[in-house]
Amino acid sequence: MQGCSTLPDMQGCIKRLDVKLHEDLQYYTQVYDYAFRLILDSNRKNIDIDDAIQYWTLFFQPVYPVHIESNLLESWFHFLRDEGKTLISKDTWHMLLLFFQQYPTIQSIIDGYDETAAWPFIIDEFYEFLQDH
């Protein structure tokens, strides 16, 4: 709760939270993780790929704390569509942020990806997709 009781208080609060979202990685991560629950339809455990792509397009813009190459995000979308992926699990949603933090470029993935690390299987598939393309 922000304790806002007037319109100017609310405007000030929104401005502070906007700055925090752009500068504070921990807060950005909290908002990112919370977004999964907001996107999720009731009585479902996964989100539709089209919804996920729309939100990832918003979350992975250069103005936010997690900076990735735009072609990396486009490659991820291309992979999802080419492979016929239709649903994204909460684990994949959460781990993708960590993955992009660790590997912000396609080259960093190619050079340093550890296939024995505990990434979701879909991320392993994405690594193989990048090697093939």
Short mmCIF file of N, CA and C in Angstrom, two decimals:
data_model
loop_
_atom_site.label_atom_id
_atom_site.label_comp_id
_atom_site.label_asym_id
_atom_site.label_seq_id
_atom_site.Cartn_x
_atom_site.Cartn_y
_atom_site.Cartn_z
N MET A 1 0.84 -1.17 0.00
CA MET A 1 0.00 0.00 0.00
C MET A 1 0.89 1.24 0.00
N GLN A 2 0.53 2.19 -0.81
CA GLN A 2 1.35 3.38 -0.98
C GLN A 2 0.87 4.56 -0.14
N GLY A 3 -0.30 4.46 0.48
CA GLY A 3 -0.80 5.53 1.33
C GLY A 3 -1.19 6.79 0.58
N CYS A 4 -1.69 6.65 -0.62
CA CYS A 4 -2.08 7.81 -1.43
C CYS A 4 -3.56 8.11 -1.17
N SER A 5 -3.84 9.39 -0.89
CA SER A 5 -5.23 9.76 -0.66
C SER A 5 -5.71 10.89 -1.57
N THR A 6 -4.79 11.45 -2.33
CA THR A 6 -5.17 12.51 -3.27
C THR A 6 -4.58 12.19 -4.63
N LEU A 7 -5.12 12.84 -5.65
CA LEU A 7 -4.63 12.63 -7.00
C LEU A 7 -3.15 13.02 -7.13
N PRO A 8 -2.71 14.15 -6.58
CA PRO A 8 -1.27 14.46 -6.65
C PRO A 8 -0.40 13.41 -5.95
N ASP A 9 -0.90 12.86 -4.83
CA ASP A 9 -0.15 11.79 -4.15
C ASP A 9 -0.01 10.58 -5.07
N MET A 10 -1.11 10.23 -5.74
CA MET A 10 -1.09 9.08 -6.66
C MET A 10 -0.15 9.33 -7.83
N GLN A 11 -0.18 10.54 -8.38
CA GLN A 11 0.71 10.87 -9.50
C GLN A 11 2.17 10.77 -9.07
N GLY A 12 2.47 11.28 -7.90
CA GLY A 12 3.84 11.19 -7.39
C GLY A 12 4.27 9.76 -7.16
N CYS A 13 3.37 8.96 -6.63
CA CYS A 13 3.67 7.55 -6.39
C CYS A 13 3.93 6.81 -7.70
N ILE A 14 3.11 7.06 -8.70
CA ILE A 14 3.28 6.42 -10.01
C ILE A 14 4.63 6.80 -10.62
N LYS A 15 5.01 8.05 -10.50
CA LYS A 15 6.30 8.50 -11.02
C LYS A 15 7.45 7.80 -10.31
N ARG A 16 7.36 7.69 -8.98
CA ARG A 16 8.43 7.01 -8.21
C ARG A 16 8.53 5.53 -8.59
N LEU A 17 7.39 4.88 -8.73
CA LEU A 17 7.40 3.46 -9.09
C LEU A 17 7.91 3.25 -10.51
N ASP A 18 7.60 4.18 -11.40
CA ASP A 18 8.10 4.09 -12.78
C ASP A 18 9.62 4.20 -12.80
N VAL A 19 10.16 5.15 -12.05
CA VAL A 19 11.62 5.28 -11.96
C VAL A 19 12.22 4.01 -11.37
N LYS A 20 11.59 3.50 -10.33
CA LYS A 20 12.08 2.28 -9.68
C LYS A 20 12.06 1.10 -10.65
N LEU A 21 11.01 0.98 -11.44
CA LEU A 21 10.91 -0.10 -12.42
C LEU A 21 12.04 -0.03 -13.44
N HIS A 22 12.45 1.16 -13.81
CA HIS A 22 13.51 1.35 -14.79
C HIS A 22 14.91 1.20 -14.22
N GLU A 23 15.06 1.34 -12.91
CA GLU A 23 16.40 1.37 -12.32
C GLU A 23 16.71 0.25 -11.34
N ASP A 24 15.71 -0.34 -10.75
CA ASP A 24 15.91 -1.30 -9.66
C ASP A 24 15.64 -2.73 -10.18
N LEU A 25 16.71 -3.50 -10.35
CA LEU A 25 16.57 -4.86 -10.89
C LEU A 25 15.68 -5.73 -10.01
N GLN A 26 15.80 -5.62 -8.71
CA GLN A 26 14.99 -6.44 -7.82
C GLN A 26 13.50 -6.12 -7.98
N TYR A 27 13.16 -4.85 -8.04
CA TYR A 27 11.76 -4.45 -8.23
C TYR A 27 11.26 -4.88 -9.61
N TYR A 28 12.08 -4.67 -10.63
CA TYR A 28 11.74 -5.10 -11.99
C TYR A 28 11.43 -6.61 -12.00
N THR A 29 12.26 -7.39 -11.33
CA THR A 29 12.07 -8.84 -11.26
C THR A 29 10.76 -9.18 -10.55
N GLN A 30 10.45 -8.47 -9.49
CA GLN A 30 9.19 -8.71 -8.78
C GLN A 30 7.99 -8.43 -9.69
N VAL A 31 8.05 -7.34 -10.41
CA VAL A 31 6.95 -6.98 -11.32
C VAL A 31 6.85 -8.02 -12.44
N TYR A 32 8.01 -8.41 -13.00
CA TYR A 32 8.05 -9.41 -14.06
C TYR A 32 7.42 -10.72 -13.58
N ASP A 33 7.84 -11.20 -12.42
CA ASP A 33 7.30 -12.46 -11.90
C ASP A 33 5.80 -12.36 -11.59
N TYR A 34 5.37 -11.23 -11.05
CA TYR A 34 3.96 -11.02 -10.74
C TYR A 34 3.11 -10.99 -12.01
N ALA A 35 3.68 -10.49 -13.09
CA ALA A 35 2.94 -10.39 -14.35
C ALA A 35 2.43 -11.75 -14.80
N PHE A 36 3.16 -12.81 -14.53
CA PHE A 36 2.70 -14.15 -14.94
C PHE A 36 1.32 -14.43 -14.36
N ARG A 37 1.15 -14.13 -13.08
CA ARG A 37 -0.15 -14.39 -12.44
C ARG A 37 -1.25 -13.49 -13.02
N LEU A 38 -0.89 -12.28 -13.42
CA LEU A 38 -1.87 -11.39 -14.02
C LEU A 38 -2.32 -11.87 -15.40
N ILE A 39 -1.39 -12.42 -16.15
CA ILE A 39 -1.68 -12.89 -17.50
C ILE A 39 -2.49 -14.18 -17.47
N LEU A 40 -2.25 -14.99 -16.47
CA LEU A 40 -2.82 -16.33 -16.37
C LEU A 40 -4.34 -16.30 -16.28
N ASP A 41 -4.99 -17.05 -17.14
CA ASP A 41 -6.44 -17.21 -17.06
C ASP A 41 -6.76 -18.11 -15.87
N SER A 42 -7.93 -17.88 -15.28
CA SER A 42 -8.32 -18.71 -14.14
C SER A 42 -8.42 -20.18 -14.57
N ASN A 43 -8.11 -21.05 -13.65
CA ASN A 43 -8.15 -22.51 -13.85
C ASN A 43 -7.12 -23.00 -14.86
N ARG A 44 -6.06 -22.22 -15.09
CA ARG A 44 -4.98 -22.64 -16.00
C ARG A 44 -3.66 -22.54 -15.26
N LYS A 45 -2.70 -23.32 -15.73
CA LYS A 45 -1.37 -23.30 -15.12
C LYS A 45 -0.34 -22.66 -16.05
N ASN A 46 -0.69 -22.52 -17.31
CA ASN A 46 0.24 -21.99 -18.31
C ASN A 46 -0.42 -20.82 -19.04
N ILE A 47 0.43 -19.98 -19.64
CA ILE A 47 -0.11 -18.88 -20.43
C ILE A 47 0.09 -19.16 -21.92
N ASP A 48 -0.80 -18.62 -22.72
CA ASP A 48 -0.70 -18.79 -24.16
C ASP A 48 0.54 -18.09 -24.69
N ILE A 49 1.13 -18.66 -25.70
CA ILE A 49 2.36 -18.13 -26.27
C ILE A 49 2.18 -16.71 -26.80
N ASP A 50 1.05 -16.42 -27.40
CA ASP A 50 0.82 -15.07 -27.95
C ASP A 50 0.80 -14.02 -26.84
N ASP A 51 0.18 -14.36 -25.72
CA ASP A 51 0.17 -13.43 -24.58
C ASP A 51 1.59 -13.25 -24.03
N ALA A 52 2.31 -14.35 -23.91
CA ALA A 52 3.68 -14.28 -23.40
C ALA A 52 4.55 -13.39 -24.29
N ILE A 53 4.43 -13.56 -25.59
CA ILE A 53 5.22 -12.76 -26.53
C ILE A 53 4.90 -11.27 -26.39
N GLN A 54 3.65 -10.95 -26.24
CA GLN A 54 3.27 -9.54 -26.09
C GLN A 54 3.90 -8.95 -24.82
N TYR A 55 3.85 -9.68 -23.73
CA TYR A 55 4.43 -9.18 -22.48
C TYR A 55 5.95 -9.15 -22.54
N TRP A 56 6.57 -10.17 -23.13
CA TRP A 56 8.03 -10.14 -23.25
C TRP A 56 8.48 -8.95 -24.09
N THR A 57 7.71 -8.62 -25.11
CA THR A 57 8.04 -7.46 -25.93
C THR A 57 8.06 -6.19 -25.07
N LEU A 58 7.16 -6.11 -24.12
CA LEU A 58 7.14 -4.96 -23.21
C LEU A 58 8.28 -5.02 -22.19
N PHE A 59 8.48 -6.16 -21.59
CA PHE A 59 9.46 -6.29 -20.50
C PHE A 59 10.91 -6.20 -20.97
N PHE A 60 11.20 -6.64 -22.17
CA PHE A 60 12.59 -6.68 -22.61
C PHE A 60 12.92 -5.54 -23.57
N GLN A 61 12.51 -4.36 -23.18
CA GLN A 61 12.89 -3.16 -23.91
C GLN A 61 14.16 -2.60 -23.26
N PRO A 62 14.96 -1.87 -24.04
CA PRO A 62 16.25 -1.37 -23.53
C PRO A 62 16.17 -0.43 -22.34
N VAL A 63 15.00 0.09 -22.03
CA VAL A 63 14.88 1.04 -20.93
C VAL A 63 14.84 0.36 -19.56
N TYR A 64 14.75 -0.97 -19.55
CA TYR A 64 14.63 -1.69 -18.29
C TYR A 64 15.96 -2.32 -17.89
N PRO A 65 16.08 -2.77 -16.64
CA PRO A 65 17.37 -3.25 -16.12
C PRO A 65 17.97 -4.47 -16.82
N VAL A 66 17.16 -5.30 -17.45
CA VAL A 66 17.70 -6.47 -18.14
C VAL A 66 17.83 -6.09 -19.62
N HIS A 67 19.07 -5.91 -20.06
CA HIS A 67 19.35 -5.46 -21.42
C HIS A 67 19.78 -6.65 -22.27
N ILE A 68 19.00 -6.92 -23.32
CA ILE A 68 19.35 -7.99 -24.25
C ILE A 68 19.32 -7.44 -25.67
N GLU A 69 20.02 -8.13 -26.55
CA GLU A 69 19.98 -7.76 -27.97
C GLU A 69 18.56 -7.96 -28.50
N SER A 70 18.13 -7.04 -29.33
CA SER A 70 16.79 -7.19 -29.91
C SER A 70 16.71 -8.43 -30.79
N ASN A 71 17.81 -8.78 -31.46
CA ASN A 71 17.77 -9.97 -32.31
C ASN A 71 17.70 -11.26 -31.47
N LEU A 72 18.15 -11.21 -30.22
CA LEU A 72 18.00 -12.36 -29.34
C LEU A 72 16.53 -12.58 -29.02
N LEU A 73 15.82 -11.52 -28.68
CA LEU A 73 14.40 -11.64 -28.39
C LEU A 73 13.64 -12.10 -29.63
N GLU A 74 13.98 -11.56 -30.78
CA GLU A 74 13.32 -11.98 -32.02
C GLU A 74 13.63 -13.45 -32.33
N SER A 75 14.84 -13.89 -32.04
CA SER A 75 15.19 -15.31 -32.24
C SER A 75 14.39 -16.20 -31.31
N TRP A 76 14.19 -15.76 -30.08
CA TRP A 76 13.38 -16.52 -29.12
C TRP A 76 11.95 -16.65 -29.65
N PHE A 77 11.38 -15.56 -30.15
CA PHE A 77 10.02 -15.60 -30.70
C PHE A 77 9.96 -16.50 -31.93
N HIS A 78 10.97 -16.39 -32.79
CA HIS A 78 11.04 -17.21 -34.00
C HIS A 78 11.10 -18.70 -33.61
N PHE A 79 11.91 -19.02 -32.63
CA PHE A 79 12.03 -20.40 -32.14
C PHE A 79 10.67 -20.90 -31.64
N LEU A 80 10.00 -20.12 -30.80
CA LEU A 80 8.72 -20.55 -30.23
C LEU A 80 7.70 -20.84 -31.32
N ARG A 81 7.65 -19.97 -32.32
CA ARG A 81 6.68 -20.15 -33.41
C ARG A 81 7.06 -21.32 -34.31
N ASP A 82 8.36 -21.41 -34.68
CA ASP A 82 8.80 -22.49 -35.56
C ASP A 82 8.62 -23.86 -34.94
N GLU A 83 8.82 -23.93 -33.64
CA GLU A 83 8.73 -25.22 -32.95
C GLU A 83 7.30 -25.54 -32.51
N GLY A 84 6.37 -24.64 -32.80
CA GLY A 84 4.96 -24.91 -32.48
C GLY A 84 4.64 -24.86 -31.00
N LYS A 85 5.41 -24.10 -30.25
CA LYS A 85 5.13 -23.97 -28.82
C LYS A 85 3.84 -23.17 -28.65
N THR A 86 2.98 -23.62 -27.77
CA THR A 86 1.69 -22.95 -27.58
C THR A 86 1.48 -22.43 -26.17
N LEU A 87 2.22 -22.98 -25.20
CA LEU A 87 2.03 -22.61 -23.81
C LEU A 87 3.37 -22.35 -23.13
N ILE A 88 3.36 -21.44 -22.16
CA ILE A 88 4.55 -21.13 -21.37
C ILE A 88 4.22 -21.38 -19.91
N SER A 89 5.06 -22.18 -19.27
CA SER A 89 4.87 -22.50 -17.85
C SER A 89 5.43 -21.39 -16.97
N LYS A 90 5.05 -21.41 -15.72
CA LYS A 90 5.57 -20.42 -14.77
C LYS A 90 7.08 -20.56 -14.64
N ASP A 91 7.58 -21.77 -14.63
CA ASP A 91 9.03 -22.00 -14.53
C ASP A 91 9.76 -21.41 -15.73
N THR A 92 9.24 -21.63 -16.92
CA THR A 92 9.87 -21.07 -18.11
C THR A 92 9.84 -19.54 -18.06
N TRP A 93 8.69 -18.98 -17.67
CA TRP A 93 8.56 -17.52 -17.56
C TRP A 93 9.64 -16.97 -16.62
N HIS A 94 9.73 -17.55 -15.46
CA HIS A 94 10.69 -17.08 -14.45
C HIS A 94 12.14 -17.28 -14.91
N MET A 95 12.45 -18.45 -15.41
CA MET A 95 13.83 -18.76 -15.77
C MET A 95 14.30 -18.00 -17.01
N LEU A 96 13.39 -17.61 -17.88
CA LEU A 96 13.80 -16.85 -19.07
C LEU A 96 14.45 -15.53 -18.67
N LEU A 97 13.91 -14.90 -17.65
CA LEU A 97 14.51 -13.65 -17.17
C LEU A 97 15.94 -13.90 -16.69
N LEU A 98 16.14 -14.93 -15.92
CA LEU A 98 17.49 -15.28 -15.43
C LEU A 98 18.41 -15.65 -16.60
N PHE A 99 17.88 -16.37 -17.55
CA PHE A 99 18.64 -16.76 -18.74
C PHE A 99 19.11 -15.53 -19.51
N PHE A 100 18.20 -14.58 -19.75
CA PHE A 100 18.57 -13.37 -20.48
C PHE A 100 19.52 -12.49 -19.68
N GLN A 101 19.44 -12.54 -18.37
CA GLN A 101 20.41 -11.80 -17.56
C GLN A 101 21.81 -12.39 -17.74
N GLN A 102 21.88 -13.70 -17.75
CA GLN A 102 23.17 -14.38 -17.87
C GLN A 102 23.70 -14.35 -19.30
N TYR A 103 22.80 -14.43 -20.26
CA TYR A 103 23.18 -14.49 -21.68
C TYR A 103 22.42 -13.40 -22.45
N PRO A 104 22.91 -12.17 -22.47
CA PRO A 104 22.17 -11.08 -23.10
C PRO A 104 22.34 -10.97 -24.62
N THR A 105 23.20 -11.82 -25.19
CA THR A 105 23.41 -11.80 -26.64
C THR A 105 23.39 -13.22 -27.18
N ILE A 106 23.13 -13.34 -28.46
CA ILE A 106 23.18 -14.66 -29.09
C ILE A 106 24.59 -15.23 -28.98
N GLN A 107 25.58 -14.39 -29.20
CA GLN A 107 26.96 -14.85 -29.13
C GLN A 107 27.32 -15.35 -27.74
N SER A 108 26.83 -14.69 -26.70
CA SER A 108 27.13 -15.15 -25.33
C SER A 108 26.50 -16.52 -25.07
N ILE A 109 25.37 -16.79 -25.67
CA ILE A 109 24.74 -18.11 -25.54
C ILE A 109 25.59 -19.14 -26.26
N ILE A 110 25.96 -18.85 -27.50
CA ILE A 110 26.75 -19.79 -28.29
C ILE A 110 28.09 -20.08 -27.61
N ASP A 111 28.72 -19.04 -27.08
CA ASP A 111 30.04 -19.20 -26.47
C ASP A 111 30.03 -19.80 -25.07
N GLY A 112 28.96 -19.56 -24.30
CA GLY A 112 29.04 -19.94 -22.90
C GLY A 112 27.94 -20.78 -22.32
N TYR A 113 26.96 -21.18 -23.13
CA TYR A 113 25.84 -21.94 -22.59
C TYR A 113 26.30 -23.29 -22.08
N ASP A 114 25.86 -23.63 -20.89
CA ASP A 114 26.19 -24.91 -20.26
C ASP A 114 24.96 -25.82 -20.34
N GLU A 115 25.03 -26.82 -21.19
CA GLU A 115 23.89 -27.72 -21.38
C GLU A 115 23.59 -28.57 -20.16
N THR A 116 24.54 -28.65 -19.22
CA THR A 116 24.31 -29.44 -18.02
C THR A 116 23.69 -28.61 -16.89
N ALA A 117 23.57 -27.30 -17.11
CA ALA A 117 22.96 -26.44 -16.10
C ALA A 117 21.47 -26.73 -16.01
N ALA A 118 20.85 -26.28 -14.94
CA ALA A 118 19.45 -26.62 -14.66
C ALA A 118 18.47 -25.63 -15.29
N TRP A 119 18.56 -25.46 -16.61
CA TRP A 119 17.60 -24.63 -17.32
C TRP A 119 16.41 -25.48 -17.73
N PRO A 120 15.24 -24.89 -17.90
CA PRO A 120 14.11 -25.67 -18.42
C PRO A 120 14.44 -26.25 -19.80
N PHE A 121 13.82 -27.35 -20.12
CA PHE A 121 14.10 -28.03 -21.38
C PHE A 121 13.89 -27.13 -22.58
N ILE A 122 12.90 -26.26 -22.53
CA ILE A 122 12.63 -25.35 -23.65
C ILE A 122 13.83 -24.44 -23.93
N ILE A 123 14.56 -24.08 -22.91
CA ILE A 123 15.75 -23.24 -23.11
C ILE A 123 16.87 -24.06 -23.72
N ASP A 124 16.99 -25.32 -23.33
CA ASP A 124 17.95 -26.21 -24.00
C ASP A 124 17.60 -26.34 -25.49
N GLU A 125 16.32 -26.47 -25.78
CA GLU A 125 15.88 -26.55 -27.17
C GLU A 125 16.21 -25.27 -27.92
N PHE A 126 16.07 -24.13 -27.27
CA PHE A 126 16.39 -22.85 -27.88
C PHE A 126 17.88 -22.77 -28.21
N TYR A 127 18.71 -23.26 -27.32
CA TYR A 127 20.16 -23.29 -27.56
C TYR A 127 20.46 -24.12 -28.82
N GLU A 128 19.84 -25.28 -28.93
CA GLU A 128 20.03 -26.12 -30.11
C GLU A 128 19.51 -25.42 -31.37
N PHE A 129 18.41 -24.74 -31.25
CA PHE A 129 17.85 -23.97 -32.36
C PHE A 129 18.84 -22.92 -32.83
N LEU A 130 19.46 -22.21 -31.92
CA LEU A 130 20.45 -21.20 -32.28
C LEU A 130 21.66 -21.81 -32.98
N GLN A 131 22.07 -22.98 -32.53
CA GLN A 131 23.21 -23.64 -33.17
C GLN A 131 22.87 -24.04 -34.61
N ASP A 132 21.63 -24.46 -34.83
CA ASP A 132 21.21 -24.89 -36.16
C ASP A 132 20.98 -23.71 -37.12
N HIS A 133 20.74 -22.53 -36.58
CA HIS A 133 20.44 -21.38 -37.42
C HIS A 133 21.59 -20.40 -37.35
#
